[in-house]
Short mmCIF file of C-alpha atoms and ligand atoms in Angstrom, two decimals:
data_model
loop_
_atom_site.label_atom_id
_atom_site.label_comp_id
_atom_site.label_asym_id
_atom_site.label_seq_id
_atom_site.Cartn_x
_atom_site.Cartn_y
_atom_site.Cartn_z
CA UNK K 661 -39.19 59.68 50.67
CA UNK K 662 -38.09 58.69 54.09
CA UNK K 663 -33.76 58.63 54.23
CA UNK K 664 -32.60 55.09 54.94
CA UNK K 665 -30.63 55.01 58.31
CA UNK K 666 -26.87 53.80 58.82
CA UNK K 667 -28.03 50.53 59.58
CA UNK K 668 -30.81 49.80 56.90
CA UNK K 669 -27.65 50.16 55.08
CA UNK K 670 -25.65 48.18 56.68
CA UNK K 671 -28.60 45.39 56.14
CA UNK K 672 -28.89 46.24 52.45
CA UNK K 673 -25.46 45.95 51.77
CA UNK K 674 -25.17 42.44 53.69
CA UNK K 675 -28.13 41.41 52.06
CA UNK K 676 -26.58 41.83 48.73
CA UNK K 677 -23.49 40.47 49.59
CA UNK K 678 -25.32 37.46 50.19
CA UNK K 679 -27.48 36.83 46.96
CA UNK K 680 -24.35 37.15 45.25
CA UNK K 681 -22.61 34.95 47.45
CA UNK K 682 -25.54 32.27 47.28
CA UNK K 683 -25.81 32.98 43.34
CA UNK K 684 -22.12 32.15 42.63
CA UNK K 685 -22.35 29.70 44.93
CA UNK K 686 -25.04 27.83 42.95
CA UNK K 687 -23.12 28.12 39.41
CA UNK K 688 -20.25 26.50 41.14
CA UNK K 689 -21.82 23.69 42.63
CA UNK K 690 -24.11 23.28 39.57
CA UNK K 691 -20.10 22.88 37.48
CA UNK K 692 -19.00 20.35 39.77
CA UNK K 693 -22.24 18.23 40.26
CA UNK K 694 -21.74 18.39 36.20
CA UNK K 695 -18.15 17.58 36.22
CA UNK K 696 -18.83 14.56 38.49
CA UNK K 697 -21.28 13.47 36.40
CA UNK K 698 -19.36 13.38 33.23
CA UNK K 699 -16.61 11.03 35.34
CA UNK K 700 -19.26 8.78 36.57
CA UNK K 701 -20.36 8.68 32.54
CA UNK K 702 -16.93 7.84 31.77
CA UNK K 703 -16.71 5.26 33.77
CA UNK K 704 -19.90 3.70 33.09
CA UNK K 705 -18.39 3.99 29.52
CA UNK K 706 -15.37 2.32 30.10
CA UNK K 707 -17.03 -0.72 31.85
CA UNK K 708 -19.38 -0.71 28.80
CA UNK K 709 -16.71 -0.80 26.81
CA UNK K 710 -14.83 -3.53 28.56
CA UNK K 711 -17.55 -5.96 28.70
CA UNK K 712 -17.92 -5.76 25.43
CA UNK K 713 -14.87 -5.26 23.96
CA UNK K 714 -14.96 -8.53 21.57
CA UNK K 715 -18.25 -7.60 19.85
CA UNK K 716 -16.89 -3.65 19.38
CA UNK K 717 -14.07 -5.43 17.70
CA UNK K 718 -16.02 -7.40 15.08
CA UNK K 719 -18.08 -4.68 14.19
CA UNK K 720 -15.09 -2.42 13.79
CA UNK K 721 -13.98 -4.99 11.55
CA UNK K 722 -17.23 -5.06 9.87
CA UNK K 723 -17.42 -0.98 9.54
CA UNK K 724 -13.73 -1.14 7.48
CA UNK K 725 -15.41 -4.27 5.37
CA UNK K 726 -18.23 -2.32 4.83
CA UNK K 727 -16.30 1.14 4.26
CA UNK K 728 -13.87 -0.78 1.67
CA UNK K 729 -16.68 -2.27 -0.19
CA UNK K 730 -18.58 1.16 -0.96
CA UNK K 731 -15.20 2.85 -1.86
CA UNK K 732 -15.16 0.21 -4.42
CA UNK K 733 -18.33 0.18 -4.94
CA UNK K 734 -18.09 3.91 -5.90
CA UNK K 735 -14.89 2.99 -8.18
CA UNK K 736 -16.74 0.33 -9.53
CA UNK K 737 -16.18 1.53 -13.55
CA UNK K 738 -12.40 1.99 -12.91
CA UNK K 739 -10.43 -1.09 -13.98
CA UNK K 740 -8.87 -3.37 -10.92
CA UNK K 741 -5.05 -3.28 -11.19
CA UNK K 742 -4.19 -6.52 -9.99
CA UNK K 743 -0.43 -5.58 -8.40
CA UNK K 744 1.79 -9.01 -7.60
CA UNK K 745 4.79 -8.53 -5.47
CA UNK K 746 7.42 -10.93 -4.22
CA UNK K 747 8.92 -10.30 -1.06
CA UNK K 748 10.77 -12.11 1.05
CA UNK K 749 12.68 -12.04 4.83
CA UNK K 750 15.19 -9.66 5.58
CA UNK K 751 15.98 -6.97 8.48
CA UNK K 752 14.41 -4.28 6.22
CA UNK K 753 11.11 -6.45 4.98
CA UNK K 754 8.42 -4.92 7.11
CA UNK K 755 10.30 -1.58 6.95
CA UNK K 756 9.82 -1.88 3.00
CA UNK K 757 5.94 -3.65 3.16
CA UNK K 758 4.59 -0.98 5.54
CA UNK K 759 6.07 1.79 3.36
CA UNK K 760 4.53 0.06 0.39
CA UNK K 761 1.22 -0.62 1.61
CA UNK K 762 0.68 3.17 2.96
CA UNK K 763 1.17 3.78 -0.79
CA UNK K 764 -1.16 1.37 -1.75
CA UNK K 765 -3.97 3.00 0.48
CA UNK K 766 -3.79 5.95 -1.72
CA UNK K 767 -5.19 3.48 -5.01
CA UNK K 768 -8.45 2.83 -5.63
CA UNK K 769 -9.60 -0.47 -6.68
CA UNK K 770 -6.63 -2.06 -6.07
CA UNK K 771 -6.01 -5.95 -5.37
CA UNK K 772 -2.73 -6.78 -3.93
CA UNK K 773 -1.62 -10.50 -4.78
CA UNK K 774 1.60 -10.55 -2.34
CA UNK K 775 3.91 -13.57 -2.37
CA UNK K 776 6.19 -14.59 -0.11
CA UNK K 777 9.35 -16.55 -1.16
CA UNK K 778 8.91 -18.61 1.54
CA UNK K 779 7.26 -22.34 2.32
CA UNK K 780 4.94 -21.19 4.45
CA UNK K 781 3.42 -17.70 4.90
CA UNK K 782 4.72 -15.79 7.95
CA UNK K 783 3.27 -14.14 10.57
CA UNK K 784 5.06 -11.13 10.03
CA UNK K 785 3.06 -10.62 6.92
CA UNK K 786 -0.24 -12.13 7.20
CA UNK K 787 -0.79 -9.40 10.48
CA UNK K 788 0.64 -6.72 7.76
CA UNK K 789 -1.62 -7.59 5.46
CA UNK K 790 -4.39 -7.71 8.16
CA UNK K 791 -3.54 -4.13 9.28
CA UNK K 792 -3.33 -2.86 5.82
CA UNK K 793 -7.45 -2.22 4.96
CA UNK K 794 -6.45 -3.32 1.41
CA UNK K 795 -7.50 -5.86 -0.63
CA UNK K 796 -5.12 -8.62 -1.03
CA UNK K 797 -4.34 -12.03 -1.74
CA UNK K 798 -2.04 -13.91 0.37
CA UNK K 799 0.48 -16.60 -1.23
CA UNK K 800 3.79 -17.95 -0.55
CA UNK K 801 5.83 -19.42 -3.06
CA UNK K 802 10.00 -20.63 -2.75
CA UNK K 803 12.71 -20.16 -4.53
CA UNK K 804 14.38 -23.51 -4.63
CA UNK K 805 17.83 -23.20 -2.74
CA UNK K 806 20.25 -24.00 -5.63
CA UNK K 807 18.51 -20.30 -7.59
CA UNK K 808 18.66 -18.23 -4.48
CA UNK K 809 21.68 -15.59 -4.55
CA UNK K 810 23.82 -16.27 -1.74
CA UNK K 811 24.71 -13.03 0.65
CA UNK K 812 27.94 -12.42 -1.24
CA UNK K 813 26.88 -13.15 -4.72
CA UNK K 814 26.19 -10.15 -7.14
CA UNK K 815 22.91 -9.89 -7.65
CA UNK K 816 22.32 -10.02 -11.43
CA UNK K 817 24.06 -13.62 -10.70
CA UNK K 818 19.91 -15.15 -10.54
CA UNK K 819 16.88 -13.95 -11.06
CA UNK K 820 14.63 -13.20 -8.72
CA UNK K 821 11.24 -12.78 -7.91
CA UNK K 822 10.52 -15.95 -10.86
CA UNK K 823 8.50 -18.54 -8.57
CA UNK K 824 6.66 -15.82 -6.73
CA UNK K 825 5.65 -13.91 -9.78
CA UNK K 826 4.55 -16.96 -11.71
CA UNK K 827 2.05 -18.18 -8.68
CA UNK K 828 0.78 -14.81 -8.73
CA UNK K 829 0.10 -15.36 -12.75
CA UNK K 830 -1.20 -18.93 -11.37
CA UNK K 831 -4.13 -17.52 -8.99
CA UNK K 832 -4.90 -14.98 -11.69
CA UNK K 833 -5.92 -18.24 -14.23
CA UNK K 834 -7.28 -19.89 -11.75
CA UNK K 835 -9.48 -17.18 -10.20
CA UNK K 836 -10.56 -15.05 -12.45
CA UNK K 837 -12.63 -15.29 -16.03
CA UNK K 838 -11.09 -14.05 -19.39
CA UNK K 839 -14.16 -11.15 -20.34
CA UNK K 840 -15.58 -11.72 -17.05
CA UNK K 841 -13.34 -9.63 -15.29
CA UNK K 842 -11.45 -6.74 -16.20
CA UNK K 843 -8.12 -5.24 -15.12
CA UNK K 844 -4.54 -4.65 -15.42
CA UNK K 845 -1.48 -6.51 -14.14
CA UNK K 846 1.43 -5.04 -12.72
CA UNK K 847 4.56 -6.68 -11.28
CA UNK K 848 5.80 -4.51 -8.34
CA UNK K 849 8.80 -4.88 -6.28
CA UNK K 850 9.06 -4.29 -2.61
CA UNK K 851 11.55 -2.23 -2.39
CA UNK K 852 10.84 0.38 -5.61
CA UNK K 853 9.06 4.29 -4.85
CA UNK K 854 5.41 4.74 -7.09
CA UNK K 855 3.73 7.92 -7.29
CA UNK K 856 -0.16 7.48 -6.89
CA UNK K 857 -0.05 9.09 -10.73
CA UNK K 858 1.78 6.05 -12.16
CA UNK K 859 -1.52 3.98 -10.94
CA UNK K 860 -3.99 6.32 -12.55
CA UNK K 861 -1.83 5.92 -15.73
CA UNK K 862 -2.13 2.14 -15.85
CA UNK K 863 -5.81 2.36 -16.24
CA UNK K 864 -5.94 3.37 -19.46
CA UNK K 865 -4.03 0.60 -20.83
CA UNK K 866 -6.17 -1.55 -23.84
CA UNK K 867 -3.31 -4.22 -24.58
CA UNK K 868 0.70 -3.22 -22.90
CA UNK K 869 1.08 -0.13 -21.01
CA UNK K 870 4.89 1.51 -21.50
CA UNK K 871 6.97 4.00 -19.22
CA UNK K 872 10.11 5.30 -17.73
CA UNK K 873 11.68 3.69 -14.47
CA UNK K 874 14.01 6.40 -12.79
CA UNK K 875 17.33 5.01 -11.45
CA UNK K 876 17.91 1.92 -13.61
CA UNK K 877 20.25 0.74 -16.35
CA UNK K 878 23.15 2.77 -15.33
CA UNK K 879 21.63 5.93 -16.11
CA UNK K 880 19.40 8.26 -14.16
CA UNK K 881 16.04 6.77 -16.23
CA UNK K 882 15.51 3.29 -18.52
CA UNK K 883 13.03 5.33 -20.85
CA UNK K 884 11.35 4.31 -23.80
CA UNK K 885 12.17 6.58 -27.61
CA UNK K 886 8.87 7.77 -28.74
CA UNK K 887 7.91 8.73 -31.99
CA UNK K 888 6.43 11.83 -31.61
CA UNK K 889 4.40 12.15 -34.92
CA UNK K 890 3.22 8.38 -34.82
CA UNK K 891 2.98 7.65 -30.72
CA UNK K 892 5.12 4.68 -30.98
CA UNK K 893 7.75 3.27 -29.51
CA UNK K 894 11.03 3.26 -31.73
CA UNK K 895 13.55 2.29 -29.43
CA UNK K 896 14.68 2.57 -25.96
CA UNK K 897 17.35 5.11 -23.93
CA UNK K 898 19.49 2.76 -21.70
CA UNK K 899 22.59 2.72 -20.18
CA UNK K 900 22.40 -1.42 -20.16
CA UNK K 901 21.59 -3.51 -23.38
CA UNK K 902 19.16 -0.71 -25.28
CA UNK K 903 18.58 -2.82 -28.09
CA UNK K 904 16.79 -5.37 -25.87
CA UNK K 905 13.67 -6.50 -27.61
CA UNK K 906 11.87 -4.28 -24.49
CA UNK K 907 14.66 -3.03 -22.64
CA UNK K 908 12.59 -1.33 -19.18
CA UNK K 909 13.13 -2.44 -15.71
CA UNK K 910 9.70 -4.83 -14.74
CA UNK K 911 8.45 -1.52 -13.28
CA UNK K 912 8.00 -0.22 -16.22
CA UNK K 913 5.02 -2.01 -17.81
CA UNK K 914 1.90 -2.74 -17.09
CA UNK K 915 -0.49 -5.94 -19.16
CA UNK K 916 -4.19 -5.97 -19.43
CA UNK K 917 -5.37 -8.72 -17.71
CA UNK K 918 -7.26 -10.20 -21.05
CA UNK K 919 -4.29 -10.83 -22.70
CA UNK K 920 -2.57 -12.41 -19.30
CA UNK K 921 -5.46 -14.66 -18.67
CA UNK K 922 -5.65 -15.22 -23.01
CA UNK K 923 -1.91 -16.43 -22.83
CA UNK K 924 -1.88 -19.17 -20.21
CA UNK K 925 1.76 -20.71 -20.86
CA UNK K 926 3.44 -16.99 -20.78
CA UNK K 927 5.80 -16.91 -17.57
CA UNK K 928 8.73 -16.81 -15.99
CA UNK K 929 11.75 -18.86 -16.31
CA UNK K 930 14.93 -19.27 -14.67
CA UNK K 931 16.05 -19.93 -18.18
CA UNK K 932 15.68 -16.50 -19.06
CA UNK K 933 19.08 -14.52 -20.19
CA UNK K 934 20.15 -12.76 -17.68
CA UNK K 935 18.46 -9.15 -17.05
CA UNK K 936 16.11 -9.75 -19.56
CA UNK K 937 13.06 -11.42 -17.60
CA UNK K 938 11.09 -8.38 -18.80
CA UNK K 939 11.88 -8.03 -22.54
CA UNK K 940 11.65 -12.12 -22.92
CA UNK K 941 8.11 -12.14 -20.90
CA UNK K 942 6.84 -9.07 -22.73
CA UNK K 943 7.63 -10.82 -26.38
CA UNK K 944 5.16 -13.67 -25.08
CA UNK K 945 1.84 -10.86 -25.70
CA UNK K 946 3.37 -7.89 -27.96
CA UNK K 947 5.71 -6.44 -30.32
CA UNK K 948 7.48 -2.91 -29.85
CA UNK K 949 5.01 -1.29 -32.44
CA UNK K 950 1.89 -2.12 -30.57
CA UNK K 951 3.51 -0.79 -27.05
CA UNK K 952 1.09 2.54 -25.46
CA UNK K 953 3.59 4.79 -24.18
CA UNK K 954 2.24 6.69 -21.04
CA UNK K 955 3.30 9.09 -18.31
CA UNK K 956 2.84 11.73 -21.28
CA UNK K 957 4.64 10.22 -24.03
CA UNK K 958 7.47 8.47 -21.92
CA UNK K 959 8.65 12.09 -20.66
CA UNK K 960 7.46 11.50 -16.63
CA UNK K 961 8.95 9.49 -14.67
CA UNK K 962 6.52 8.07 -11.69
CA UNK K 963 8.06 5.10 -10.20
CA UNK K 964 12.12 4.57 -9.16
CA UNK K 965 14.10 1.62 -8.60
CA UNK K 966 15.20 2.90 -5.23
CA UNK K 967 16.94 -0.19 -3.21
CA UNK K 968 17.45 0.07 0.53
CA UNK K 969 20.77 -0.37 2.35
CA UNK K 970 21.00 -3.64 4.20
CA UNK K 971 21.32 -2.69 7.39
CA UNK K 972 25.02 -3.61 9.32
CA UNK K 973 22.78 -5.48 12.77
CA UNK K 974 25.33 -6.24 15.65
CA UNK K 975 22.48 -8.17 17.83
CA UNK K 976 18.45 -7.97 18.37
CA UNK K 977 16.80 -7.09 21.25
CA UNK K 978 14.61 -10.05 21.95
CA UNK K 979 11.26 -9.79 21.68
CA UNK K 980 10.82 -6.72 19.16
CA UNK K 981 9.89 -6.96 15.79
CA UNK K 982 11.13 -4.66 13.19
C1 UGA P 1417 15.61 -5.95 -10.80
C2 UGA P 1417 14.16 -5.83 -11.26
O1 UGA P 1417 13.62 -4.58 -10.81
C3 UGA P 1417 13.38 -7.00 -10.69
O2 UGA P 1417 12.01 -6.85 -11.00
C4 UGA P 1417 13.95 -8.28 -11.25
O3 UGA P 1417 13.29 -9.38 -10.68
C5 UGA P 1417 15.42 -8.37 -10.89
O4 UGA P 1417 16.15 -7.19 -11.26
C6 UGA P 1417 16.00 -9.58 -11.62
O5 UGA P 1417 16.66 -9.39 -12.64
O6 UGA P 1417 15.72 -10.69 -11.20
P1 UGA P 1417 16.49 -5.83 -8.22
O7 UGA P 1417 16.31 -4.57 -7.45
O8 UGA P 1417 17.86 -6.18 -8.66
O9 UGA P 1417 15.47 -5.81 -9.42
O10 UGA P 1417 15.82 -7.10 -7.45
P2 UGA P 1417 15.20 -7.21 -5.98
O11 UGA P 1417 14.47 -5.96 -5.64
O12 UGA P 1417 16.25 -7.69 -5.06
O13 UGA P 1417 14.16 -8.39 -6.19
C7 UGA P 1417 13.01 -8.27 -7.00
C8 UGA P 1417 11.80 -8.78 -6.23
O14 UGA P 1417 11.99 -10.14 -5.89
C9 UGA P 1417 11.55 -8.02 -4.93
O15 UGA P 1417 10.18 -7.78 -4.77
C10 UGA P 1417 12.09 -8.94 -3.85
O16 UGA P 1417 11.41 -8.83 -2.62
C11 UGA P 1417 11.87 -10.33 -4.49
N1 UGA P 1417 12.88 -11.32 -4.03
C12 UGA P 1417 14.21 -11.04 -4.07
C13 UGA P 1417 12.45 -12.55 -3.56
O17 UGA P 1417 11.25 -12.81 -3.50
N2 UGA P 1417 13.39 -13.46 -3.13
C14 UGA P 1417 14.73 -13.20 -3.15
O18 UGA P 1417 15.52 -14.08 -2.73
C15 UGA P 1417 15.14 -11.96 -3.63
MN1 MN P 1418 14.79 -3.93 -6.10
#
């Protein structure tokens, strides 16, 4: 084999040098032709997007419909609870709605029949609701001025939440068909804390559904006395008027919808006694005896009667909504 002189060498090694140069060379162009490419996508994409931003919307819109209808759909055999809650302005409304509809989400077949105790529905709640991908029904109904509690009044002074839950009770006669349909009704305040369990509690209700309320009645729980050989009610553990007829906070019950759409003059009235809006519209459908205790026997509490400060506001900023 014939030796290869200092400058063959010399070549050789140059030579190298340079395939390697020319090879790394390559990759790295290759990367940024590739990299320029994906921004010129991108852009493309944008201006896509742009020019047809209003259709993208509608079928966004369309995807949730269509999403929403096969989760329910796939729910189908589970009973709608039909939840109706008054509401009404104040600093912490949306504060309270948002927090309420995020629980909402969590519950399947759920219609939400929300009432405003106001002439007219607002904005701030129709775009709520609009946000909310739930099922709802949209009402307002007012208190008339000479029943609202004034700002300093105590507030078992009037009742509240009559007119609002009695239109709710009014679109449920006029919309829906006693056999036809099939669910349960449930009264729920805007400002209370429900565990998704209460929910899948209230669908095995037949006639009246019965359970604890946590911090009510001047004791940590309002709970219904069951009878543990019989499963009945007996009587109720209450640190306000236990020997009400039904003496549980209106969170605390839940009515099939048959016997709500069956009883068409049962409602509420500002001619109720006092605190006892529940126990006098409960007597309308059912006696104690016939009560089904649930959240295991009465002995689980999954929904509170939390209330939320009112907020001490020294001005708004103009042109934020809270
Ligand atoms: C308790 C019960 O939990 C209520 O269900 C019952 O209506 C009330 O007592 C009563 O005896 O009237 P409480 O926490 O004292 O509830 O009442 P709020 O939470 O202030 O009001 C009950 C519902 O009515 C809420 O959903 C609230 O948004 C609504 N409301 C209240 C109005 O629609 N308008 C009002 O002026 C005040
Ligand atoms: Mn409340």
């Amino acid at each position: 084999m014939e030796s290869l002189t200092g400058f063959d060498m010399r070549f050789r090694r140059k030579f190298m040098f340079l395939v390697c140069f020319s090879v790394l060379f390559s990759f790295f162009a290759i990367w940024k032709l590739h990299e320029i490419h994906i921004d010129l996508k991108d852009i493309q994409c944008n201006k896509i997007v742009e020019q047809n931003r209003d259709l993208l919307e509608t079928s966004h819109k369309e995807l949730t419909l269509v999403e929403r209808l096969y989760k329910e759909n796939i729910n189908k055999s589970l009973p709608t609870i039909y939840a109706i809650t008054p509401t009404y302005y104040r600093y912490v409304q949306k504060a309270e709605l948002t927090r309420l509809s995020q629980t909402l989400r969590l519950v399947s077949n759920l219609h939400w029949i929300i009432v405003e105790d106001s002439e007219v529905k607002t904005d701030l709640v129709t775009n709520l609701l609009n946000e909310s991908h739930l099922v709802f029904t949209h009402l307002a109904a007012k208190t008339p001025p000479f029943e609202k509690l004034k700002a300093k009044d105590p507030r078992w002074k009037r009742h509240r939440g009559i007119e609002q839950r009695n239109a709710g009770l009014n679109w449920l006669r006029e919309n829906l068909v006693l056999k036809g349909d099939k669910g349960i009704v449930y009264f729920m305040d805007d400002d209370n804390t429900y565990s998704v369990k209460l929910f899948e509690e209230m669908r095995k209700i037949k006639k009246v559904g019965i359970w604890p309320v946590g911090l009510v009645g001047g004791f940590n729980a309002e709970a219904p006395i069951v009878d543990r050989l019989t499963g009945k009610v007996t009587g109720y553990q209450s640190g306000w008027k236990p020997n009400r007829t039904f003496a549980i906070d209106m969170a605390g019950f839940g009515i099939s919808l048959d016997l709500i759409l069956s009883n068409p003059n049962a409602e509420f009235s500002y001619k109720m006694a006092k605190g006892c809006q529940e126990s006098e519209f409960l007597s309308f459908f059912i006696t104690k005896e016939d009560l089904e205790p649930l959240a295991d026997n009465c002995t689980k509490v999954y929904v509170w009667h939390t209330r939320t400060e009112t907020p001490k506001i020294a001005a708004n900023i103009p042109g934020l909504e809270v």
